[in-house]
CSV table of C-alpha atoms and ligand atoms in Angstrom, one decimal:
chain,number,residue,atom,x,y,z
A,1,UNK,CA,0.0,0.0,0.0
A,2,UNK,CA,1.5,3.3,-1.1
A,3,UNK,CA,0.1,6.5,0.3
A,4,UNK,CA,1.0,10.2,0.3
A,5,UNK,CA,1.1,12.3,3.4
A,6,UNK,CA,0.7,16.0,2.6
A,7,UNK,CA,2.2,18.8,4.7
A,8,UNK,CA,-0.1,21.4,6.2
A,9,UNK,CA,0.2,25.2,6.6
A,10,UNK,CA,-1.6,27.4,9.1
A,11,UNK,CA,-3.2,30.3,7.3
A,12,UNK,CA,-4.2,31.7,10.7
A,13,UNK,CA,-3.4,30.4,14.2
A,14,UNK,CA,-4.9,31.8,17.4
A,15,UNK,CA,-4.5,30.4,20.9
A,16,UNK,CA,-7.6,31.1,22.9
A,17,UNK,CA,-6.5,29.9,26.3
A,18,UNK,CA,-5.1,27.0,28.5
A,19,UNK,CA,-7.5,24.2,29.4
A,20,UNK,CA,-7.7,22.2,32.6
A,21,UNK,CA,-6.4,19.1,30.7
A,22,UNK,CA,-3.2,21.0,30.0
A,23,UNK,CA,-3.9,21.5,26.3
A,24,UNK,CA,-4.8,24.8,24.7
A,25,UNK,CA,-8.0,25.8,22.9
A,26,UNK,CA,-7.0,26.9,19.4
A,27,UNK,CA,-8.8,28.5,16.4
A,28,UNK,CA,-6.9,28.1,13.2
A,29,UNK,CA,-7.3,27.7,9.4
A,30,UNK,CA,-5.4,24.8,8.0
A,31,UNK,CA,-4.4,24.3,4.4
A,32,UNK,CA,-2.8,21.2,2.7
A,33,UNK,CA,0.1,21.6,0.2
A,34,UNK,CA,1.5,19.3,-2.5
A,35,UNK,CA,4.7,18.7,-0.5
A,36,UNK,CA,4.3,15.2,0.9
A,37,UNK,CA,6.0,12.3,2.5
A,38,UNK,CA,5.5,8.9,0.7
A,39,UNK,CA,4.7,5.8,2.8
A,40,UNK,CA,4.7,2.2,1.9
A,41,UNK,CA,2.9,-0.3,4.1
A,42,UNK,CA,3.4,-4.0,3.9
A,43,UNK,CA,2.1,-6.7,6.3
A,44,UNK,CA,4.9,-9.1,7.4
A,45,UNK,CA,4.9,-12.6,8.9
A,46,UNK,CA,7.2,-11.7,11.8
A,47,UNK,CA,4.4,-10.1,13.9
A,48,UNK,CA,6.6,-7.0,14.4
A,49,UNK,CA,5.6,-3.4,13.8
A,50,UNK,CA,8.6,-1.8,12.2
A,51,UNK,CA,9.2,1.7,10.8
A,52,UNK,CA,12.1,2.7,8.6
A,53,UNK,CA,12.7,6.2,7.2
A,54,UNK,CA,15.4,7.9,5.1
A,55,UNK,CA,16.2,10.1,8.2
A,56,UNK,CA,18.3,8.0,10.6
A,57,UNK,CA,17.5,10.2,13.7
A,58,UNK,CA,13.7,9.5,13.5
A,59,UNK,CA,12.3,6.7,15.8
A,60,UNK,CA,11.9,3.3,14.1
A,61,UNK,CA,9.7,1.8,16.8
A,62,UNK,CA,6.3,2.6,18.3
A,63,UNK,CA,7.6,6.1,19.3
A,64,UNK,CA,7.1,7.0,15.7
A,65,UNK,CA,3.6,8.5,15.2
A,66,UNK,CA,3.1,6.3,12.1
A,67,UNK,CA,3.4,3.2,14.3
A,68,UNK,CA,1.2,4.7,17.0
A,69,UNK,CA,-1.4,5.2,14.4
A,70,UNK,CA,-1.4,1.5,13.4
A,71,UNK,CA,-1.6,0.5,17.1
A,72,UNK,CA,-4.5,2.9,17.7
A,73,UNK,CA,-6.2,1.5,14.6
A,74,UNK,CA,-6.1,-2.1,15.7
A,75,UNK,CA,-7.2,-1.0,19.2
A,76,UNK,CA,-10.2,0.9,17.9
A,77,UNK,CA,-11.1,-2.1,15.7
A,78,UNK,CA,-10.8,-4.5,18.6
A,79,UNK,CA,-8.1,-6.4,16.7
A,80,UNK,CA,-4.7,-7.8,17.8
A,81,UNK,CA,-1.7,-5.9,16.4
A,82,UNK,CA,-0.3,-7.4,13.3
A,83,UNK,CA,3.2,-7.6,11.7
A,84,UNK,CA,3.5,-4.4,9.6
A,85,UNK,CA,6.5,-2.7,7.9
A,86,UNK,CA,6.0,1.1,7.4
A,87,UNK,CA,8.6,2.6,5.1
A,88,UNK,CA,8.5,6.5,5.1
A,89,UNK,CA,10.3,8.6,2.6
A,90,UNK,CA,10.4,11.9,4.5
A,91,UNK,CA,10.3,15.1,2.3
A,92,UNK,CA,8.4,17.3,4.7
A,93,UNK,CA,10.9,19.0,7.0
A,94,UNK,CA,10.9,17.6,10.6
A,95,UNK,CA,10.0,19.7,13.7
A,96,UNK,CA,9.0,22.4,11.3
A,97,UNK,CA,5.3,23.3,12.2
A,98,UNK,CA,4.0,21.5,9.1
A,99,UNK,CA,2.5,18.4,10.8
A,100,UNK,CA,4.9,16.0,9.1
A,101,UNK,CA,4.6,13.3,11.8
A,102,UNK,CA,0.9,13.8,12.2
A,103,UNK,CA,0.4,13.5,8.4
A,104,UNK,CA,2.3,10.3,8.3
A,105,UNK,CA,0.1,9.0,11.1
A,106,UNK,CA,-3.0,10.1,9.2
A,107,UNK,CA,-1.7,8.4,6.1
A,108,UNK,CA,-1.3,5.1,8.0
A,109,UNK,CA,-4.9,5.3,9.2
A,110,UNK,CA,-6.2,6.1,5.7
A,111,UNK,CA,-4.2,3.2,4.2
A,112,UNK,CA,-5.4,0.7,6.8
A,113,UNK,CA,-9.0,1.9,6.4
A,114,UNK,CA,-8.8,1.6,2.7
A,115,UNK,CA,-8.1,-2.2,3.1
A,116,UNK,CA,-11.3,-2.8,5.1
A,117,UNK,CA,-14.2,-4.5,3.5
A,118,UNK,CA,-16.5,-1.8,4.9
A,119,UNK,CA,-14.3,1.3,5.4
A,120,UNK,CA,-15.0,3.9,8.1
A,121,UNK,CA,-16.0,7.4,7.1
A,122,UNK,CA,-13.2,10.0,7.1
A,123,UNK,CA,-14.8,11.6,10.3
A,124,UNK,CA,-14.6,8.2,12.0
A,125,UNK,CA,-11.0,7.7,11.0
A,126,UNK,CA,-10.3,11.2,12.2
A,127,UNK,CA,-11.7,10.3,15.7
A,128,UNK,CA,-9.2,7.4,15.9
A,129,UNK,CA,-6.5,9.9,14.9
A,130,UNK,CA,-7.3,12.2,17.9
A,131,UNK,CA,-5.7,9.6,20.1
A,132,UNK,CA,-2.4,9.9,18.2
A,133,UNK,CA,-2.1,13.7,18.2
A,134,UNK,CA,-4.0,17.0,18.0
A,135,UNK,CA,-3.2,17.6,14.3
A,136,UNK,CA,-3.9,14.1,13.1
A,137,UNK,CA,-7.7,14.5,12.6
A,138,UNK,CA,-7.1,17.4,10.3
A,139,UNK,CA,-4.5,15.5,8.4
A,140,UNK,CA,-7.0,12.6,7.8
A,141,UNK,CA,-9.3,15.1,6.2
A,142,UNK,CA,-7.0,17.6,4.6
A,143,UNK,CA,-7.9,20.5,2.2
A,144,UNK,CA,-8.9,23.9,3.7
A,145,UNK,CA,-10.5,23.6,7.2
A,146,UNK,CA,-11.1,25.5,10.4
A,147,UNK,CA,-9.8,23.6,13.4
A,148,UNK,CA,-10.9,24.4,16.9
A,149,UNK,CA,-10.7,22.9,20.4
A,150,UNK,CA,-7.4,21.0,20.7
A,151,UNK,CA,-7.4,21.0,16.9
A,152,UNK,CA,-9.8,18.1,16.5
A,153,UNK,CA,-13.1,20.0,15.9
A,154,UNK,CA,-13.1,20.5,12.2
A,155,UNK,CA,-15.2,22.5,9.8
A,156,UNK,CA,-14.6,22.2,6.0
A,157,UNK,CA,-14.1,25.6,4.4
A,158,UNK,CA,-14.2,26.6,0.7
A,159,UNK,CA,-10.8,25.7,-0.8
A,160,UNK,CA,-8.1,28.4,-1.0
A,161,UNK,CA,-7.9,29.6,-4.6
A,162,UNK,CA,-4.9,27.8,-6.2
A,163,UNK,CA,-1.6,29.5,-5.5
A,164,UNK,CA,2.1,28.8,-5.3
A,165,UNK,CA,3.7,28.5,-1.9
A,166,UNK,CA,7.4,29.1,-1.1
A,167,UNK,CA,8.5,27.9,2.3
A,168,UNK,CA,11.7,28.0,4.3
A,169,UNK,CA,12.4,25.9,7.3
A,170,UNK,CA,15.3,27.7,9.1
A,171,UNK,CA,18.2,25.7,10.4
A,172,UNK,CA,16.9,25.5,14.0
A,173,UNK,CA,13.9,23.5,15.3
A,174,UNK,CA,11.2,24.4,17.8
A,175,UNK,CA,9.8,22.3,20.6
A,176,UNK,CA,6.0,22.4,20.3
A,177,UNK,CA,5.3,21.7,24.0
A,178,UNK,CA,7.9,24.3,25.1
A,179,UNK,CA,6.4,27.0,22.8
A,180,UNK,CA,2.9,26.2,24.0
A,181,UNK,CA,4.1,26.5,27.6
A,182,UNK,CA,5.7,29.9,26.8
A,183,UNK,CA,2.7,31.4,25.1
A,184,UNK,CA,0.8,31.4,28.4
A,185,UNK,CA,3.1,34.1,29.7
A,186,UNK,CA,3.4,36.2,26.5
A,187,UNK,CA,1.3,39.2,26.0
A,188,UNK,CA,0.0,38.8,22.4
A,189,UNK,CA,0.3,42.0,20.4
A,190,UNK,CA,-2.3,41.1,17.9
A,191,UNK,CA,-4.8,38.3,17.0
A,192,UNK,CA,-5.6,36.9,13.6
A,193,UNK,CA,-8.8,38.0,11.8
A,194,UNK,CA,-9.9,34.4,11.3
A,195,UNK,CA,-13.5,35.4,10.5
A,196,UNK,CA,-12.2,37.8,7.9
A,197,UNK,CA,-10.1,35.1,6.4
A,198,UNK,CA,-13.1,32.7,6.3
A,199,UNK,CA,-15.2,35.5,4.6
A,200,UNK,CA,-12.4,35.9,2.0
A,201,UNK,CA,-12.3,32.1,1.4
A,202,UNK,CA,-16.1,32.2,0.8
A,203,UNK,CA,-15.6,35.0,-1.7
A,204,UNK,CA,-12.8,33.1,-3.4
A,205,UNK,CA,-10.5,36.1,-2.6
A,206,UNK,CA,-6.9,34.9,-2.5
A,207,UNK,CA,-5.5,38.4,-1.8
A,208,UNK,CA,-8.0,38.8,1.1
A,209,UNK,CA,-6.9,35.6,2.7
A,210,UNK,CA,-3.2,36.3,2.1
A,211,UNK,CA,-3.5,39.8,3.8
A,212,UNK,CA,-4.9,38.0,6.9
A,213,UNK,CA,-2.2,35.4,7.4
A,214,UNK,CA,-1.3,35.5,11.0
A,215,UNK,CA,0.1,33.2,13.7
A,216,UNK,CA,0.3,34.2,17.4
A,217,UNK,CA,3.2,31.9,18.0
A,218,UNK,CA,5.6,34.3,16.3
A,219,UNK,CA,5.3,36.5,19.3
A,220,UNK,CA,6.4,33.7,21.6
A,221,UNK,CA,9.6,32.8,19.7
A,222,UNK,CA,13.0,33.8,21.3
A,223,UNK,CA,14.3,37.1,19.8
A,224,UNK,CA,16.9,35.6,17.4
A,225,UNK,CA,14.5,33.0,16.1
A,226,UNK,CA,11.8,35.6,15.6
A,227,UNK,CA,14.2,37.8,13.7
A,228,UNK,CA,15.2,35.0,11.4
A,229,UNK,CA,11.5,34.1,10.7
A,230,UNK,CA,10.8,37.8,10.1
A,231,UNK,CA,13.8,38.1,7.6
A,232,UNK,CA,12.4,35.2,5.6
A,233,UNK,CA,9.0,36.8,5.5
A,234,UNK,CA,10.5,40.1,4.3
A,235,UNK,CA,12.3,38.4,1.4
A,236,UNK,CA,9.0,36.6,0.5
A,237,UNK,CA,7.1,39.9,0.5
A,238,UNK,CA,9.9,41.7,-1.4
A,239,UNK,CA,9.7,39.0,-4.1
A,240,UNK,CA,5.9,39.6,-4.5
A,241,UNK,CA,4.2,37.3,-2.0
A,242,UNK,CA,0.6,38.3,-1.4
A,243,UNK,CA,1.2,37.5,2.3
A,244,UNK,CA,3.6,35.6,4.5
A,245,UNK,CA,3.4,33.9,7.9
A,246,UNK,CA,4.8,31.1,10.1
A,247,UNK,CA,3.2,27.7,10.2
A,248,UNK,CA,2.2,25.9,13.4
A,249,UNK,CA,4.7,26.4,16.2
A,250,UNK,CA,7.3,27.0,13.5
A,251,UNK,CA,9.8,27.7,12.6
A,252,UNK,CA,8.8,27.3,8.9
A,253,UNK,CA,7.8,30.6,7.2
A,254,UNK,CA,5.9,30.6,4.0
A,255,UNK,CA,4.5,33.0,1.4
A,256,UNK,CA,1.6,32.7,-1.0
A,257,UNK,CA,2.1,33.7,-4.6
A,258,UNK,CA,-0.4,34.1,-7.5
A,259,UNK,CA,2.5,34.1,-10.0
A,260,UNK,CA,4.8,31.1,-10.5
A,261,UNK,CA,7.6,33.4,-11.8
A,262,UNK,CA,7.6,35.5,-8.6
A,263,UNK,CA,7.5,32.3,-6.5
A,264,UNK,CA,10.6,31.0,-8.5
A,265,UNK,CA,12.3,34.3,-7.8
A,266,UNK,CA,11.6,34.0,-4.1
A,267,UNK,CA,12.9,30.5,-4.0
A,268,UNK,CA,16.1,31.6,-5.8
A,269,UNK,CA,16.6,34.6,-3.4
A,270,UNK,CA,16.1,32.4,-0.3
A,271,UNK,CA,18.4,29.6,-1.6
A,272,UNK,CA,21.8,30.2,-0.2
A,273,UNK,CA,20.6,32.1,2.9
A,274,UNK,CA,20.3,28.8,4.8
A,275,UNK,CA,17.6,26.4,5.8
A,276,UNK,CA,15.5,24.1,3.6
A,277,UNK,CA,13.6,25.8,0.8
A,278,UNK,CA,10.6,24.4,-1.1
A,279,UNK,CA,8.4,25.6,-3.9
A,280,UNK,CA,5.0,23.9,-3.8
A,281,UNK,CA,1.4,24.6,-4.4
A,282,UNK,CA,-1.9,24.3,-2.6
A,283,UNK,CA,-3.9,21.0,-2.9
B,1,LIG,O1,-1.5,16.5,20.7
B,1,LIG,P1,0.0,16.5,20.5
B,1,LIG,O2,0.6,15.3,21.2
B,1,LIG,O3,0.4,16.7,19.1
B,1,LIG,O4,0.5,17.8,21.3
B,1,LIG,C1,1.8,18.0,21.6
B,1,LIG,C2,1.9,19.0,22.7
B,1,LIG,O5,1.5,20.3,22.3
B,1,LIG,C3,1.0,18.7,23.9
B,1,LIG,O6,1.7,17.9,24.8
B,1,LIG,C4,0.8,20.1,24.5
B,1,LIG,O7,2.0,20.5,25.2
B,1,LIG,C5,0.8,21.0,23.2
B,1,LIG,N1,-0.5,21.3,22.7
B,1,LIG,C6,-1.4,22.1,23.4
B,1,LIG,N2,-2.6,22.4,23.0
B,1,LIG,C7,-3.1,21.8,21.8
B,1,LIG,C8,-2.2,21.0,21.0
B,1,LIG,C9,-1.0,20.7,21.5
B,1,LIG,O8,-1.0,22.6,24.5
B,1,LIG,N3,-4.3,22.2,21.3
């Protein structure tokens, strides 16, 4: 079974407050992009659950979210775990705010579901994904969606009009739990206009969405990292991006372009300044 796991971007990301269970209530617009990992799943006779990836530092056991997804799948189906090899070709940058691990987990759930004689609905698969991680339900569904609660309460939105996306993952990584812990003590300068962005999606207005890209986590980054993200956004805007922001808890910054030529120019300008650069498009 071969399956693609698309990366996601946050068009907006707002943290509404900390909850008694330790998680945070969020309100964010998610968008899938073409950039994807590719997974191959094959049942084996050894009874072992094994993960291998092209990145040696990623876990190859049940610490990997892809393996956890398989375990949760069998648990939810009331079945015993089976021998399964999961091979992941990672293309989505790791610890980047693009839900790479969550998307791999969602891809495993979709692949196992597709083999069922009477498959579950995407919403039912997403519910199983909740047990693996907060971003997994969205990754099961993909496209353009509003995510609320921990991230698991999903509302489909009209698709973002097609555009090119240039993204840059700077050379450092961010710890998601650490940034969530820090945001509680940060005074947020500004909040995203999520409703305005939804209205713009409904009107098919790419520029209106791009003008409203905003992520509150940028305010919680340490100074040097925030400056690096800001420099990337400035280059994107100078090259003609309609808007630029950071995705998730970062540190990947991205810009939306309605012209492929301008996107190529931005990619060229960023290449050589460090980090991993990608030119992709919305799905
Ligand atoms: O759900 P997931 O395991 O992906 O979350 C990783 C960490 O991110 C959590 O342990 C928590 O610290 C933080 N988090 C949060 N609120 C959310 C999602 C994640 O505080 N809505």
